[in-house]
Amino acid sequence: MAKSGADEKILSYNDVVLRRSDLDILNGPNYLNDRIIEFYFSYLSSLFPSDDILLVPPSIAFWIKECPDPESLKDFMEPLHLSRRKLILLPINDNSDVCMAEGGSHWSLLAFDRNSNVFVHHDSSSGCMNEYHAKQVYKVTLPYTSSNATYKECPNTPKQVNGYDCGVYVLAIARVICQWYASSGTQDADTLWFSHLEQVTPSAVSVMRNDILGLIKGLMAAPKTVA
C-alpha cells in the first residue's frame, strides 16, 4: 500500500528523517513535534561541532524522565558521556505517558553549564508549566554529570504570546546558548547567556519558524553527494 503524502520522507539529515507533514507543521501556527526539534538540534550540533556540547534529542530526554528501571537507564546514559560535557541542552516535554508517541502539549528547555555548575530551566509559558518535568530530568541526570550542580528557573525567559510557539522558543533559546558558549561561554560563568535572551522576541520567533522551513527546503534542494 502506498504511503500517504503526509508520511512521505522528504529529507534525511544526519540521523533525522523528516516527512511531508513536518513542513505542514512549520507552515502553519502549529505546535512543533519531536522530529522538528531533533532536526534543529542536529543542525545546531553541526554548526557548533564540539565534544563539549551535547544537544539531547527529545526521545532521549523523554526516556531519561520516564524510564522506570534505574539499571537499564544506566546502560542508556553511559554512551552520552555526560560527565565530560561542558554544556548539555535537554528539551523538556510535559508528556508522561510512555505509550503515547509524540504526546504532551508544552516544550521547555533545560540547560546544564559545567563552568557555572548549574542547570537552568527556560519555560516560555507564563506559569512555568514544565517545572515539575524539568526537575525530574535534573534529578535523574545530575549523578551522571559528575557534578553537584544546582537547579534554577530563569526568571527572564522570554514568554510566548500564543499557545503553539513553545517549541520554537526552545530552539531559539538553544541557538542563543550555543552562540554564547562558542563566543564567550567559558568567561561568563556568573552572568551566563541571560543578557542574550533579549534576542528572543515574538517577532524573532515568527521569523525563525520561517527560517527553519527555508533551511529544510534548502537542504531538500541541495545536490545529493555520492560516497
JSON list of C-alpha atoms in Angstrom, two decimals:
[
{"chain": "A", "resi": 1, "resn": "MET", "atom": "CA", "xyz": [0.00, 0.00, 0.00]},
{"chain": "A", "resi": 2, "resn": "ALA", "atom": "CA", "xyz": [1.35, 3.42, -0.94]},
{"chain": "A", "resi": 3, "resn": "LYS", "atom": "CA", "xyz": [2.17, 5.79, 1.86]},
{"chain": "A", "resi": 4, "resn": "SER", "atom": "CA", "xyz": [0.05, 8.88, 2.26]},
{"chain": "A", "resi": 5, "resn": "GLY", "atom": "CA", "xyz": [1.56, 12.18, 1.21]},
{"chain": "A", "resi": 6, "resn": "ALA", "atom": "CA", "xyz": [1.93, 13.29, 4.83]},
{"chain": "A", "resi": 7, "resn": "ASP", "atom": "CA", "xyz": [4.15, 10.27, 5.56]},
{"chain": "A", "resi": 8, "resn": "GLU", "atom": "CA", "xyz": [6.40, 10.83, 2.57]},
{"chain": "A", "resi": 9, "resn": "LYS", "atom": "CA", "xyz": [10.08, 11.14, 3.50]},
{"chain": "A", "resi": 10, "resn": "ILE", "atom": "CA", "xyz": [11.40, 14.47, 2.32]},
{"chain": "A", "resi": 11, "resn": "LEU", "atom": "CA", "xyz": [14.82, 14.74, 4.00]},
{"chain": "A", "resi": 12, "resn": "SER", "atom": "CA", "xyz": [17.39, 12.64, 5.82]},
{"chain": "A", "resi": 13, "resn": "TYR", "atom": "CA", "xyz": [19.72, 14.86, 7.84]},
{"chain": "A", "resi": 14, "resn": "ASN", "atom": "CA", "xyz": [22.33, 13.12, 9.95]},
{"chain": "A", "resi": 15, "resn": "ASP", "atom": "CA", "xyz": [20.17, 10.60, 11.86]},
{"chain": "A", "resi": 16, "resn": "VAL", "atom": "CA", "xyz": [16.91, 12.52, 11.48]},
{"chain": "A", "resi": 17, "resn": "VAL", "atom": "CA", "xyz": [14.26, 11.74, 8.89]},
{"chain": "A", "resi": 18, "resn": "LEU", "atom": "CA", "xyz": [11.72, 14.47, 8.16]},
{"chain": "A", "resi": 19, "resn": "ARG", "atom": "CA", "xyz": [8.36, 13.87, 6.47]},
{"chain": "A", "resi": 20, "resn": "ARG", "atom": "CA", "xyz": [5.97, 15.97, 4.43]},
{"chain": "A", "resi": 21, "resn": "SER", "atom": "CA", "xyz": [3.76, 16.52, 7.49]},
{"chain": "A", "resi": 22, "resn": "ASP", "atom": "CA", "xyz": [6.66, 18.29, 9.24]},
{"chain": "A", "resi": 23, "resn": "LEU", "atom": "CA", "xyz": [6.61, 21.00, 6.58]},
{"chain": "A", "resi": 24, "resn": "ASP", "atom": "CA", "xyz": [2.89, 21.41, 7.17]},
{"chain": "A", "resi": 25, "resn": "ILE", "atom": "CA", "xyz": [3.57, 21.93, 10.90]},
{"chain": "A", "resi": 26, "resn": "LEU", "atom": "CA", "xyz": [6.10, 24.68, 10.16]},
{"chain": "A", "resi": 27, "resn": "ASN", "atom": "CA", "xyz": [3.84, 26.30, 7.56]},
{"chain": "A", "resi": 28, "resn": "GLY", "atom": "CA", "xyz": [1.03, 26.97, 9.98]},
{"chain": "A", "resi": 29, "resn": "PRO", "atom": "CA", "xyz": [0.50, 28.09, 13.56]},
{"chain": "A", "resi": 30, "resn": "ASN", "atom": "CA", "xyz": [1.20, 24.63, 14.94]},
{"chain": "A", "resi": 31, "resn": "TYR", "atom": "CA", "xyz": [2.90, 23.00, 17.93]},
{"chain": "A", "resi": 32, "resn": "LEU", "atom": "CA", "xyz": [6.29, 21.55, 16.95]},
{"chain": "A", "resi": 33, "resn": "ASN", "atom": "CA", "xyz": [6.75, 17.80, 17.06]},
{"chain": "A", "resi": 34, "resn": "ASP", "atom": "CA", "xyz": [9.76, 15.75, 18.20]},
{"chain": "A", "resi": 35, "resn": "ARG", "atom": "CA", "xyz": [11.20, 15.38, 14.70]},
{"chain": "A", "resi": 36, "resn": "ILE", "atom": "CA", "xyz": [11.48, 19.10, 14.01]},
{"chain": "A", "resi": 37, "resn": "ILE", "atom": "CA", "xyz": [13.15, 19.73, 17.37]},
{"chain": "A", "resi": 38, "resn": "GLU", "atom": "CA", "xyz": [15.52, 16.79, 16.83]},
{"chain": "A", "resi": 39, "resn": "PHE", "atom": "CA", "xyz": [16.34, 18.07, 13.35]},
{"chain": "A", "resi": 40, "resn": "TYR", "atom": "CA", "xyz": [17.20, 21.56, 14.55]},
{"chain": "A", "resi": 41, "resn": "PHE", "atom": "CA", "xyz": [19.23, 20.24, 17.48]},
{"chain": "A", "resi": 42, "resn": "SER", "atom": "CA", "xyz": [21.17, 18.13, 15.00]},
{"chain": "A", "resi": 43, "resn": "TYR", "atom": "CA", "xyz": [21.65, 21.21, 12.82]},
{"chain": "A", "resi": 44, "resn": "LEU", "atom": "CA", "xyz": [22.96, 23.20, 15.80]},
{"chain": "A", "resi": 45, "resn": "SER", "atom": "CA", "xyz": [25.36, 20.35, 16.58]},
{"chain": "A", "resi": 46, "resn": "SER", "atom": "CA", "xyz": [26.71, 20.69, 13.04]},
{"chain": "A", "resi": 47, "resn": "LEU", "atom": "CA", "xyz": [27.01, 24.47, 13.39]},
{"chain": "A", "resi": 48, "resn": "PHE", "atom": "CA", "xyz": [28.80, 24.21, 16.74]},
{"chain": "A", "resi": 49, "resn": "PRO", "atom": "CA", "xyz": [30.82, 20.98, 16.48]},
{"chain": "A", "resi": 50, "resn": "SER", "atom": "CA", "xyz": [32.39, 20.30, 19.86]},
{"chain": "A", "resi": 51, "resn": "ASP", "atom": "CA", "xyz": [32.67, 17.28, 22.09]},
{"chain": "A", "resi": 52, "resn": "ASP", "atom": "CA", "xyz": [32.00, 19.69, 24.97]},
{"chain": "A", "resi": 53, "resn": "ILE", "atom": "CA", "xyz": [28.43, 20.35, 23.76]},
{"chain": "A", "resi": 54, "resn": "LEU", "atom": "CA", "xyz": [25.59, 17.83, 23.77]},
{"chain": "A", "resi": 55, "resn": "LEU", "atom": "CA", "xyz": [22.14, 18.61, 22.40]},
{"chain": "A", "resi": 56, "resn": "VAL", "atom": "CA", "xyz": [19.96, 15.74, 23.56]},
{"chain": "A", "resi": 57, "resn": "PRO", "atom": "CA", "xyz": [17.20, 14.55, 21.19]},
{"chain": "A", "resi": 58, "resn": "PRO", "atom": "CA", "xyz": [13.64, 14.78, 22.54]},
{"chain": "A", "resi": 59, "resn": "SER", "atom": "CA", "xyz": [13.14, 11.00, 22.62]},
{"chain": "A", "resi": 60, "resn": "ILE", "atom": "CA", "xyz": [16.21, 10.54, 24.81]},
{"chain": "A", "resi": 61, "resn": "ALA", "atom": "CA", "xyz": [15.27, 13.40, 27.14]},
{"chain": "A", "resi": 62, "resn": "PHE", "atom": "CA", "xyz": [11.81, 11.85, 27.47]},
{"chain": "A", "resi": 63, "resn": "TRP", "atom": "CA", "xyz": [13.22, 8.44, 28.37]},
{"chain": "A", "resi": 64, "resn": "ILE", "atom": "CA", "xyz": [15.56, 9.99, 30.94]},
{"chain": "A", "resi": 65, "resn": "LYS", "atom": "CA", "xyz": [12.45, 11.42, 32.62]},
{"chain": "A", "resi": 66, "resn": "GLU", "atom": "CA", "xyz": [10.18, 8.40, 32.35]},
{"chain": "A", "resi": 67, "resn": "CYS", "atom": "CA", "xyz": [12.42, 5.29, 32.42]},
{"chain": "A", "resi": 68, "resn": "PRO", "atom": "CA", "xyz": [11.12, 3.06, 35.25]},
{"chain": "A", "resi": 69, "resn": "ASP", "atom": "CA", "xyz": [14.25, 0.92, 35.64]},
{"chain": "A", "resi": 70, "resn": "PRO", "atom": "CA", "xyz": [17.42, 2.55, 37.07]},
{"chain": "A", "resi": 71, "resn": "GLU", "atom": "CA", "xyz": [19.66, -0.26, 35.81]},
{"chain": "A", "resi": 72, "resn": "SER", "atom": "CA", "xyz": [18.50, -0.05, 32.21]},
{"chain": "A", "resi": 73, "resn": "LEU", "atom": "CA", "xyz": [18.72, 3.74, 32.42]},
{"chain": "A", "resi": 74, "resn": "LYS", "atom": "CA", "xyz": [22.37, 3.44, 33.44]},
{"chain": "A", "resi": 75, "resn": "ASP", "atom": "CA", "xyz": [23.14, 1.46, 30.28]},
{"chain": "A", "resi": 76, "resn": "PHE", "atom": "CA", "xyz": [21.24, 4.08, 28.32]},
{"chain": "A", "resi": 77, "resn": "MET", "atom": "CA", "xyz": [23.02, 7.08, 29.86]},
{"chain": "A", "resi": 78, "resn": "GLU", "atom": "CA", "xyz": [26.64, 5.92, 29.76]},
{"chain": "A", "resi": 79, "resn": "PRO", "atom": "CA", "xyz": [27.08, 6.36, 25.96]},
{"chain": "A", "resi": 80, "resn": "LEU", "atom": "CA", "xyz": [26.07, 10.02, 26.33]},
{"chain": "A", "resi": 81, "resn": "HIS", "atom": "CA", "xyz": [29.30, 10.70, 28.31]},
{"chain": "A", "resi": 82, "resn": "LEU", "atom": "CA", "xyz": [27.60, 13.40, 30.38]},
{"chain": "A", "resi": 83, "resn": "SER", "atom": "CA", "xyz": [30.48, 13.53, 32.85]},
{"chain": "A", "resi": 84, "resn": "ARG", "atom": "CA", "xyz": [32.76, 15.14, 30.27]},
{"chain": "A", "resi": 85, "resn": "ARG", "atom": "CA", "xyz": [30.29, 17.53, 28.65]},
{"chain": "A", "resi": 86, "resn": "LYS", "atom": "CA", "xyz": [30.59, 21.25, 29.40]},
{"chain": "A", "resi": 87, "resn": "LEU", "atom": "CA", "xyz": [27.20, 22.24, 28.00]},
{"chain": "A", "resi": 88, "resn": "ILE", "atom": "CA", "xyz": [24.13, 19.98, 27.83]},
{"chain": "A", "resi": 89, "resn": "LEU", "atom": "CA", "xyz": [20.77, 21.04, 26.39]},
{"chain": "A", "resi": 90, "resn": "LEU", "atom": "CA", "xyz": [17.68, 18.91, 27.03]},
{"chain": "A", "resi": 91, "resn": "PRO", "atom": "CA", "xyz": [14.23, 19.59, 25.55]},
{"chain": "A", "resi": 92, "resn": "ILE", "atom": "CA", "xyz": [11.53, 19.03, 28.18]},
{"chain": "A", "resi": 93, "resn": "ASN", "atom": "CA", "xyz": [8.03, 17.84, 27.30]},
{"chain": "A", "resi": 94, "resn": "ASP", "atom": "CA", "xyz": [5.08, 17.51, 29.66]},
{"chain": "A", "resi": 95, "resn": "ASN", "atom": "CA", "xyz": [4.08, 14.09, 28.32]},
{"chain": "A", "resi": 96, "resn": "SER", "atom": "CA", "xyz": [4.27, 11.36, 30.99]},
{"chain": "A", "resi": 97, "resn": "ASP", "atom": "CA", "xyz": [2.71, 8.52, 29.01]},
{"chain": "A", "resi": 98, "resn": "VAL", "atom": "CA", "xyz": [5.38, 6.17, 27.61]},
{"chain": "A", "resi": 99, "resn": "CYS", "atom": "CA", "xyz": [2.71, 4.54, 25.43]},
{"chain": "A", "resi": 100, "resn": "MET", "atom": "CA", "xyz": [1.87, 7.80, 23.66]},
{"chain": "A", "resi": 101, "resn": "ALA", "atom": "CA", "xyz": [4.27, 8.73, 20.89]},
{"chain": "A", "resi": 102, "resn": "GLU", "atom": "CA", "xyz": [4.77, 12.49, 20.50]},
{"chain": "A", "resi": 103, "resn": "GLY", "atom": "CA", "xyz": [2.31, 13.27, 23.28]},
{"chain": "A", "resi": 104, "resn": "GLY", "atom": "CA", "xyz": [2.28, 16.31, 25.50]},
{"chain": "A", "resi": 105, "resn": "SER", "atom": "CA", "xyz": [1.29, 19.90, 24.94]},
{"chain": "A", "resi": 106, "resn": "HIS", "atom": "CA", "xyz": [4.24, 22.03, 26.05]},
{"chain": "A", "resi": 107, "resn": "TRP", "atom": "CA", "xyz": [8.01, 22.27, 25.43]},
{"chain": "A", "resi": 108, "resn": "SER", "atom": "CA", "xyz": [10.68, 23.94, 27.54]},
{"chain": "A", "resi": 109, "resn": "LEU", "atom": "CA", "xyz": [14.48, 23.76, 27.73]},
{"chain": "A", "resi": 110, "resn": "LEU", "atom": "CA", "xyz": [16.83, 22.59, 30.49]},
{"chain": "A", "resi": 111, "resn": "ALA", "atom": "CA", "xyz": [20.45, 23.69, 30.10]},
{"chain": "A", "resi": 112, "resn": "PHE", "atom": "CA", "xyz": [23.46, 22.49, 32.12]},
{"chain": "A", "resi": 113, "resn": "ASP", "atom": "CA", "xyz": [26.59, 24.65, 32.22]},
{"chain": "A", "resi": 114, "resn": "ARG", "atom": "CA", "xyz": [29.51, 22.96, 33.94]},
{"chain": "A", "resi": 115, "resn": "ASN", "atom": "CA", "xyz": [31.56, 26.11, 34.34]},
{"chain": "A", "resi": 116, "resn": "SER", "atom": "CA", "xyz": [28.85, 27.72, 36.49]},
{"chain": "A", "resi": 117, "resn": "ASN", "atom": "CA", "xyz": [27.74, 24.37, 37.97]},
{"chain": "A", "resi": 118, "resn": "VAL", "atom": "CA", "xyz": [24.05, 24.93, 37.33]},
{"chain": "A", "resi": 119, "resn": "PHE", "atom": "CA", "xyz": [21.03, 23.56, 35.48]},
{"chain": "A", "resi": 120, "resn": "VAL", "atom": "CA", "xyz": [18.85, 26.39, 34.18]},
{"chain": "A", "resi": 121, "resn": "HIS", "atom": "CA", "xyz": [15.26, 25.82, 33.12]},
{"chain": "A", "resi": 122, "resn": "HIS", "atom": "CA", "xyz": [13.77, 28.07, 30.44]},
{"chain": "A", "resi": 123, "resn": "ASP", "atom": "CA", "xyz": [9.99, 27.88, 30.20]},
{"chain": "A", "resi": 124, "resn": "SER", "atom": "CA", "xyz": [8.23, 30.25, 27.81]},
{"chain": "A", "resi": 125, "resn": "SER", "atom": "CA", "xyz": [4.83, 29.77, 29.48]},
{"chain": "A", "resi": 126, "resn": "SER", "atom": "CA", "xyz": [3.70, 32.40, 31.95]},
{"chain": "A", "resi": 127, "resn": "GLY", "atom": "CA", "xyz": [3.27, 29.85, 34.73]},
{"chain": "A", "resi": 128, "resn": "CYS", "atom": "CA", "xyz": [6.39, 27.68, 34.24]},
{"chain": "A", "resi": 129, "resn": "MET", "atom": "CA", "xyz": [4.19, 24.75, 33.23]},
{"chain": "A", "resi": 130, "resn": "ASN", "atom": "CA", "xyz": [7.08, 22.30, 32.89]},
{"chain": "A", "resi": 131, "resn": "GLU", "atom": "CA", "xyz": [8.87, 22.95, 36.18]},
{"chain": "A", "resi": 132, "resn": "TYR", "atom": "CA", "xyz": [7.95, 19.52, 37.61]},
{"chain": "A", "resi": 133, "resn": "HIS", "atom": "CA", "xyz": [9.12, 17.70, 34.47]},
{"chain": "A", "resi": 134, "resn": "ALA", "atom": "CA", "xyz": [12.34, 19.72, 34.26]},
{"chain": "A", "resi": 135, "resn": "LYS", "atom": "CA", "xyz": [13.17, 18.94, 37.90]},
{"chain": "A", "resi": 136, "resn": "GLN", "atom": "CA", "xyz": [12.61, 15.24, 37.22]},
{"chain": "A", "resi": 137, "resn": "VAL", "atom": "CA", "xyz": [15.14, 15.34, 34.37]},
{"chain": "A", "resi": 138, "resn": "TYR", "atom": "CA", "xyz": [17.54, 17.34, 36.55]},
{"chain": "A", "resi": 139, "resn": "LYS", "atom": "CA", "xyz": [17.36, 14.80, 39.39]},
{"chain": "A", "resi": 140, "resn": "VAL", "atom": "CA", "xyz": [17.96, 11.84, 37.09]},
{"chain": "A", "resi": 141, "resn": "THR", "atom": "CA", "xyz": [20.68, 13.50, 35.02]},
{"chain": "A", "resi": 142, "resn": "LEU", "atom": "CA", "xyz": [22.67, 15.10, 37.85]},
{"chain": "A", "resi": 143, "resn": "PRO", "atom": "CA", "xyz": [24.57, 11.98, 39.06]},
{"chain": "A", "resi": 144, "resn": "TYR", "atom": "CA", "xyz": [25.75, 11.26, 35.51]},
{"chain": "A", "resi": 145, "resn": "THR", "atom": "CA", "xyz": [27.31, 14.72, 35.15]},
{"chain": "A", "resi": 146, "resn": "SER", "atom": "CA", "xyz": [29.80, 14.08, 37.98]},
{"chain": "A", "resi": 147, "resn": "SER", "atom": "CA", "xyz": [28.80, 17.42, 39.49]},
{"chain": "A", "resi": 148, "resn": "ASN", "atom": "CA", "xyz": [26.79, 18.83, 42.36]},
{"chain": "A", "resi": 149, "resn": "ALA", "atom": "CA", "xyz": [25.10, 21.39, 40.14]},
{"chain": "A", "resi": 150, "resn": "THR", "atom": "CA", "xyz": [22.08, 23.27, 41.44]},
{"chain": "A", "resi": 151, "resn": "TYR", "atom": "CA", "xyz": [18.76, 23.83, 39.67]},
{"chain": "A", "resi": 152, "resn": "LYS", "atom": "CA", "xyz": [17.24, 27.21, 38.92]},
{"chain": "A", "resi": 153, "resn": "GLU", "atom": "CA", "xyz": [14.31, 28.63, 36.99]},
{"chain": "A", "resi": 154, "resn": "CYS", "atom": "CA", "xyz": [15.35, 31.50, 34.75]},
{"chain": "A", "resi": 155, "resn": "PRO", "atom": "CA", "xyz": [13.05, 34.40, 35.70]},
{"chain": "A", "resi": 156, "resn": "ASN", "atom": "CA", "xyz": [13.67, 36.37, 32.50]},
{"chain": "A", "resi": 157, "resn": "THR", "atom": "CA", "xyz": [12.96, 33.62, 29.99]},
{"chain": "A", "resi": 158, "resn": "PRO", "atom": "CA", "xyz": [11.18, 35.20, 27.01]},
{"chain": "A", "resi": 159, "resn": "LYS", "atom": "CA", "xyz": [7.46, 34.43, 27.10]},
{"chain": "A", "resi": 160, "resn": "GLN", "atom": "CA", "xyz": [5.35, 33.18, 24.23]},
{"chain": "A", "resi": 161, "resn": "VAL", "atom": "CA", "xyz": [2.28, 35.17, 23.22]},
{"chain": "A", "resi": 162, "resn": "ASN", "atom": "CA", "xyz": [0.28, 32.26, 21.81]},
{"chain": "A", "resi": 163, "resn": "GLY", "atom": "CA", "xyz": [-0.45, 28.62, 22.59]},
{"chain": "A", "resi": 164, "resn": "TYR", "atom": "CA", "xyz": [1.69, 26.94, 19.94]},
{"chain": "A", "resi": 165, "resn": "ASP", "atom": "CA", "xyz": [5.19, 28.50, 19.70]},
{"chain": "A", "resi": 166, "resn": "CYS", "atom": "CA", "xyz": [6.76, 26.89, 22.81]},
{"chain": "A", "resi": 167, "resn": "GLY", "atom": "CA", "xyz": [8.86, 24.56, 20.66]},
{"chain": "A", "resi": 168, "resn": "VAL", "atom": "CA", "xyz": [10.21, 27.41, 18.55]},
{"chain": "A", "resi": 169, "resn": "TYR", "atom": "CA", "xyz": [11.16, 29.26, 21.75]},
{"chain": "A", "resi": 170, "resn": "VAL", "atom": "CA", "xyz": [13.10, 26.16, 22.80]},
{"chain": "A", "resi": 171, "resn": "LEU", "atom": "CA", "xyz": [15.01, 26.19, 19.51]},
{"chain": "A", "resi": 172, "resn": "ALA", "atom": "CA", "xyz": [15.61, 29.95, 19.63]},
{"chain": "A", "resi": 173, "resn": "ILE", "atom": "CA", "xyz": [16.94, 29.81, 23.19]},
{"chain": "A", "resi": 174, "resn": "ALA", "atom": "CA", "xyz": [19.08, 26.77, 22.37]},
{"chain": "A", "resi": 175, "resn": "ARG", "atom": "CA", "xyz": [20.63, 28.68, 19.48]},
{"chain": "A", "resi": 176, "resn": "VAL", "atom": "CA", "xyz": [21.35, 31.68, 21.72]},
{"chain": "A", "resi": 177, "resn": "ILE", "atom": "CA", "xyz": [23.02, 29.44, 24.30]},
{"chain": "A", "resi": 178, "resn": "CYS", "atom": "CA", "xyz": [25.18, 27.69, 21.70]},
{"chain": "A", "resi": 179, "resn": "GLN", "atom": "CA", "xyz": [26.23, 31.03, 20.20]},
{"chain": "A", "resi": 180, "resn": "TRP", "atom": "CA", "xyz": [27.05, 32.35, 23.66]},
{"chain": "A", "resi": 181, "resn": "TYR", "atom": "CA", "xyz": [29.11, 29.29, 24.54]},
{"chain": "A", "resi": 182, "resn": "ALA", "atom": "CA", "xyz": [31.03, 29.36, 21.28]},
{"chain": "A", "resi": 183, "resn": "SER", "atom": "CA", "xyz": [31.88, 33.06, 21.65]},
{"chain": "A", "resi": 184, "resn": "SER", "atom": "CA", "xyz": [32.45, 33.66, 25.35]},
{"chain": "A", "resi": 185, "resn": "GLY", "atom": "CA", "xyz": [30.82, 30.96, 27.41]},
{"chain": "A", "resi": 186, "resn": "THR", "atom": "CA", "xyz": [33.83, 29.96, 29.45]},
{"chain": "A", "resi": 187, "resn": "GLN", "atom": "CA", "xyz": [34.35, 33.58, 30.57]},
{"chain": "A", "resi": 188, "resn": "ASP", "atom": "CA", "xyz": [30.73, 34.29, 31.55]},
{"chain": "A", "resi": 189, "resn": "ALA", "atom": "CA", "xyz": [30.15, 31.87, 34.41]},
{"chain": "A", "resi": 190, "resn": "ASP", "atom": "CA", "xyz": [28.41, 34.48, 36.54]},
{"chain": "A", "resi": 191, "resn": "THR", "atom": "CA", "xyz": [26.05, 36.08, 34.02]},
{"chain": "A", "resi": 192, "resn": "LEU", "atom": "CA", "xyz": [25.69, 33.09, 31.69]},
{"chain": "A", "resi": 193, "resn": "TRP", "atom": "CA", "xyz": [23.69, 33.74, 28.49]},
{"chain": "A", "resi": 194, "resn": "PHE", "atom": "CA", "xyz": [20.85, 35.62, 30.18]},
{"chain": "A", "resi": 195, "resn": "SER", "atom": "CA", "xyz": [21.56, 39.04, 28.66]},
{"chain": "A", "resi": 196, "resn": "HIS", "atom": "CA", "xyz": [21.46, 37.48, 25.19]},
{"chain": "A", "resi": 197, "resn": "LEU", "atom": "CA", "xyz": [17.89, 36.25, 25.65]},
{"chain": "A", "resi": 198, "resn": "GLU", "atom": "CA", "xyz": [16.58, 39.69, 24.65]},
{"chain": "A", "resi": 199, "resn": "GLN", "atom": "CA", "xyz": [17.13, 38.49, 21.07]},
{"chain": "A", "resi": 200, "resn": "VAL", "atom": "CA", "xyz": [14.26, 36.02, 21.51]},
{"chain": "A", "resi": 201, "resn": "THR", "atom": "CA", "xyz": [11.18, 38.13, 20.82]},
{"chain": "A", "resi": 202, "resn": "PRO", "atom": "CA", "xyz": [7.78, 37.08, 19.43]},
{"chain": "A", "resi": 203, "resn": "SER", "atom": "CA", "xyz": [8.69, 38.56, 16.05]},
{"chain": "A", "resi": 204, "resn": "ALA", "atom": "CA", "xyz": [12.09, 36.82, 16.05]},
{"chain": "A", "resi": 205, "resn": "VAL", "atom": "CA", "xyz": [10.39, 33.53, 16.88]},
{"chain": "A", "resi": 206, "resn": "SER", "atom": "CA", "xyz": [7.98, 34.01, 13.98]},
{"chain": "A", "resi": 207, "resn": "VAL", "atom": "CA", "xyz": [10.91, 34.66, 11.65]},
{"chain": "A", "resi": 208, "resn": "MET", "atom": "CA", "xyz": [12.72, 31.61, 13.00]},
{"chain": "A", "resi": 209, "resn": "ARG", "atom": "CA", "xyz": [9.79, 29.34, 12.18]},
{"chain": "A", "resi": 210, "resn": "ASN", "atom": "CA", "xyz": [10.03, 30.51, 8.56]},
{"chain": "A", "resi": 211, "resn": "ASP", "atom": "CA", "xyz": [13.82, 30.24, 8.61]},
{"chain": "A", "resi": 212, "resn": "ILE", "atom": "CA", "xyz": [13.67, 26.60, 9.70]},
{"chain": "A", "resi": 213, "resn": "LEU", "atom": "CA", "xyz": [11.19, 25.89, 6.92]},
{"chain": "A", "resi": 214, "resn": "GLY", "atom": "CA", "xyz": [13.55, 27.58, 4.46]},
{"chain": "A", "resi": 215, "resn": "LEU", "atom": "CA", "xyz": [16.52, 25.64, 5.85]},
{"chain": "A", "resi": 216, "resn": "ILE", "atom": "CA", "xyz": [14.73, 22.33, 5.30]},
{"chain": "A", "resi": 217, "resn": "LYS", "atom": "CA", "xyz": [13.68, 23.26, 1.78]},
{"chain": "A", "resi": 218, "resn": "GLY", "atom": "CA", "xyz": [17.24, 24.35, 1.00]},
{"chain": "A", "resi": 219, "resn": "LEU", "atom": "CA", "xyz": [18.63, 21.04, 2.22]},
{"chain": "A", "resi": 220, "resn": "MET", "atom": "CA", "xyz": [15.99, 19.19, 0.19]},
{"chain": "A", "resi": 221, "resn": "ALA", "atom": "CA", "xyz": [17.10, 21.06, -2.95]},
{"chain": "A", "resi": 222, "resn": "ALA", "atom": "CA", "xyz": [20.81, 20.58, -2.32]},
{"chain": "A", "resi": 223, "resn": "PRO", "atom": "CA", "xyz": [22.58, 18.13, -4.65]},
{"chain": "A", "resi": 224, "resn": "LYS", "atom": "CA", "xyz": [23.00, 14.71, -3.12]},
{"chain": "A", "resi": 225, "resn": "THR", "atom": "CA", "xyz": [26.61, 13.70, -2.59]},
{"chain": "A", "resi": 226, "resn": "VAL", "atom": "CA", "xyz": [27.75, 10.26, -3.71]},
{"chain": "A", "resi": 227, "resn": "ALA", "atom": "CA", "xyz": [30.01, 8.34, -1.34]}
]
